[in-house]
Every structure is written in C-alpha cells, then in structure tokens.
C-alpha cells in the first residue's frame, strides 16, 4: 500500500481501538456489556422503563474516562490527521473521547459522546456534567430532562450525510477494532468498495465483515495502527 496511490482516506474505528486503553469492548465472551444486556441500557425503551439505571450506567462510563488515556493507536491516527496532506475523516463508533485527547481533529462521533448531554425538552446539546442521574438543569431551557447524547439502538446515527459524502469520495477505507456487527457502520466497507476504494481491516481477529476487505491485518491495534500510519506517511 503506497501513500502516493491515495488522496482521500476514511478510517472507521470501534471499541477495539480503545481496548488497550482499558475501555471494555461491547461483545465480550459473556455477551454482556459491563454486566448488562445491551437492551437494558442502550435503547430508548430501556431509558423510558428505567431512567435511573440507564443514567447511572452512563454516569459510570463517563467517570471511567478519567481513569483511561489514549494508546499508541489513537496517537498514530492523530499523527495521520496532523500530517496527511489529502482528505481524511476518522469516523468513530466510540463514545469515549480518546481520539480527541490524542489530538485528532478531522473526526466525527457517529454514536454520540459520553461528554455530551441532550435536552429532551428543547433539543439543546451541551457539555455533560459529571452526573446526569441527579437531574441537572438544561443550560438553555432549565428543564431537568437531560439524557446522554448517545445513539441508542433504533436511533439514527449522527453525521451520516458527511460520512456518506466522504465514503463516496474516498480511495482508501480502513476499519480498526470493530466487530462489524452493527449497521450502518458495518456496511461502510461496501460503500467504500462501491466508490472504488481500497479497503483494509485492522482487528484483533476476523470480524463479521472480514471477507468484504481487500486486505486484513489481525493483531493488536496498538501495534498494527502505528505501523500502518508510519508506512503511509513515509514517502
Ligand atoms: P465490539 O465490541 O462489537 O467489537 C470490538 C472488536 O474489536 C472485536 O472484533 C475485537 O476482536 C476487536 N478488538 C479487541 N481488542 C482489540 C485490540 N487490542 N486491537 C484491535 N482490535 C481489538 O465493538 P464495536 O464494533 O465498536 O453502539 O461495536 C459497535 C457498536 O455496538 C458500538 O458503537 C455500540 C455497540 O452497541 C452503540 O452503543 C450505539
């Protein structure tokens, strides 16, 4: 893969890129996410049924961000962002803030962010206070109806227009640390292929979509991503 071949890159990241920072992935061997079934904490129905549980769950995830730091894979993508002269968009499914703490700028959070809150009364997005369980007031309308600004199952991911435009124009698509189990992200590789892009998977093991990629490199993101970025930036 020679840098001179490419102008426009889209990188998709998932929970696997943050695993070496100590953030648990979603689909562990026990099928549970931090001890919960996904449908008990990550759906609008769960929030209506048991808002106290859901708010406490995300408050705990937000608090855990203070105990983790970006790893070598986040740092490598930030280096790519700073040095790549062509177009780049990093699309993360992750709700942690490790890409931006590493220094990435050309990126979007398609599943929302732990550090953001959304007011159910007026729609205002705002920096999330440490806890939402205690019902803080919205900075705009003062209603006490803030929810985590996270895309739950059944809701529409964010930034889809920008992502689809970037996919249609990219000539290199790289997927890092995602199981390929959740759409629409799992379908981005096919969108990129349709646009004529070369496609590369970097993941610990085979994902559900490995067969869609031109090339797959299996191992730890903290080792493989810096190697890939270094090769791409070397001219
Ligand atoms: P998953 O937990 O489904 O998959 C993580 C992938 O990362 C797996 O394929 C692991 O093998 C791989 N992995 C683990 N450690 C790794 C490492 N050190 N280096 C490289 N790869 C590693 O997480 P996602 O695919 O991100 O959505 O899950 C997608 C979405 O499902 C999430 O954004 C979330 C979840 O439900 C919402 O909350 C809306």
Short mmCIF file of C-alpha atoms and ligand atoms in Angstrom, two decimals, residues 13-20 24-28 33 38 42 58 71 92-95 110-111 150-153 176-182 185 202-208 219-222, ligand 1:
data_model
loop_
_atom_site.label_atom_id
_atom_site.label_comp_id
_atom_site.label_asym_id
_atom_site.label_seq_id
_atom_site.Cartn_x
_atom_site.Cartn_y
_atom_site.Cartn_z
CA UNK A 13 -12.90 2.90 14.48
CA UNK A 14 -14.70 0.77 17.06
CA UNK A 15 -14.32 -0.38 20.62
CA UNK A 16 -11.20 -2.43 19.79
CA UNK A 17 -9.09 0.70 19.33
CA UNK A 18 -9.77 1.70 22.94
CA UNK A 19 -9.38 -1.82 24.41
CA UNK A 20 -5.67 -1.37 25.12
CA UNK A 24 -14.10 -2.67 27.70
CA UNK A 25 -15.42 -3.73 24.27
CA UNK A 26 -19.12 -4.49 23.78
CA UNK A 27 -19.25 -8.08 22.65
CA UNK A 28 -17.23 -9.92 25.24
CA UNK A 33 -21.52 -5.12 28.40
CA UNK A 38 -27.31 -4.09 25.77
CA UNK A 42 -28.73 1.17 25.28
CA UNK A 58 -23.68 6.18 31.59
CA UNK A 71 -2.96 4.50 23.43
CA UNK A 92 -15.62 6.60 15.41
CA UNK A 93 -18.39 4.47 16.83
CA UNK A 94 -16.87 5.03 20.26
CA UNK A 95 -18.44 7.35 22.81
CA UNK A 110 -21.38 8.68 14.82
CA UNK A 111 -22.81 7.11 18.04
CA UNK A 150 -25.60 8.68 22.82
CA UNK A 151 -27.18 7.00 19.80
CA UNK A 152 -29.14 4.05 21.17
CA UNK A 153 -30.32 1.03 19.22
CA UNK A 176 -9.97 -0.57 13.01
CA UNK A 177 -11.17 -2.54 16.05
CA UNK A 178 -14.79 -3.15 15.16
CA UNK A 179 -16.69 -6.43 15.05
CA UNK A 180 -18.77 -5.43 12.01
CA UNK A 181 -21.94 -6.41 13.86
CA UNK A 182 -23.75 -3.06 13.95
CA UNK A 185 -21.15 1.25 10.22
CA UNK A 202 -7.11 -3.97 11.24
CA UNK A 203 -8.65 -6.03 14.05
CA UNK A 204 -7.62 -8.43 16.78
CA UNK A 205 -9.34 -11.28 14.98
CA UNK A 206 -11.62 -11.87 12.00
CA UNK A 207 -14.68 -9.61 12.12
CA UNK A 208 -18.10 -10.46 10.71
CA UNK A 219 -3.41 -8.27 15.81
CA UNK A 220 -3.46 -5.51 18.41
CA UNK A 221 -4.39 -2.04 17.19
CA UNK A 222 -1.68 -0.52 19.42
P1 LIG B 1 -17.36 -4.73 19.51
O1 LIG B 1 -17.16 -4.97 20.96
O2 LIG B 1 -18.55 -5.35 18.85
O3 LIG B 1 -16.10 -5.22 18.70
C1 LIG B 1 -14.79 -4.85 19.08
C2 LIG B 1 -13.81 -5.53 18.14
O4 LIG B 1 -12.51 -5.09 18.49
C3 LIG B 1 -13.83 -7.06 18.19
O5 LIG B 1 -13.87 -7.58 16.87
C4 LIG B 1 -12.49 -7.39 18.88
O6 LIG B 1 -11.91 -8.60 18.39
C5 LIG B 1 -11.64 -6.21 18.48
N1 LIG B 1 -10.54 -5.93 19.41
C6 LIG B 1 -10.48 -6.14 20.75
N2 LIG B 1 -9.30 -5.75 21.25
C7 LIG B 1 -8.58 -5.24 20.21
C8 LIG B 1 -7.27 -4.69 20.08
N3 LIG B 1 -6.45 -4.54 21.13
N4 LIG B 1 -6.86 -4.30 18.84
C9 LIG B 1 -7.68 -4.44 17.77
N5 LIG B 1 -8.92 -4.96 17.83
C10 LIG B 1 -9.37 -5.36 19.04
O7 LIG B 1 -17.36 -3.13 19.32
P2 LIG B 1 -17.85 -2.26 18.09
O8 LIG B 1 -17.67 -2.98 16.80
O9 LIG B 1 -17.23 -0.92 18.24
O10 LIG B 1 -23.10 1.05 19.64
O11 LIG B 1 -19.39 -2.14 18.40
C11 LIG B 1 -20.20 -1.36 17.55
C12 LIG B 1 -21.31 -0.71 18.32
O12 LIG B 1 -22.05 -1.69 19.05
C13 LIG B 1 -20.87 0.25 19.39
O13 LIG B 1 -20.56 1.55 18.91
C14 LIG B 1 -22.06 0.31 20.28
C15 LIG B 1 -22.37 -1.16 20.37
O14 LIG B 1 -23.63 -1.49 20.67
C16 LIG B 1 -23.91 1.84 20.35
O15 LIG B 1 -23.79 1.98 21.55
C17 LIG B 1 -24.95 2.52 19.53
#
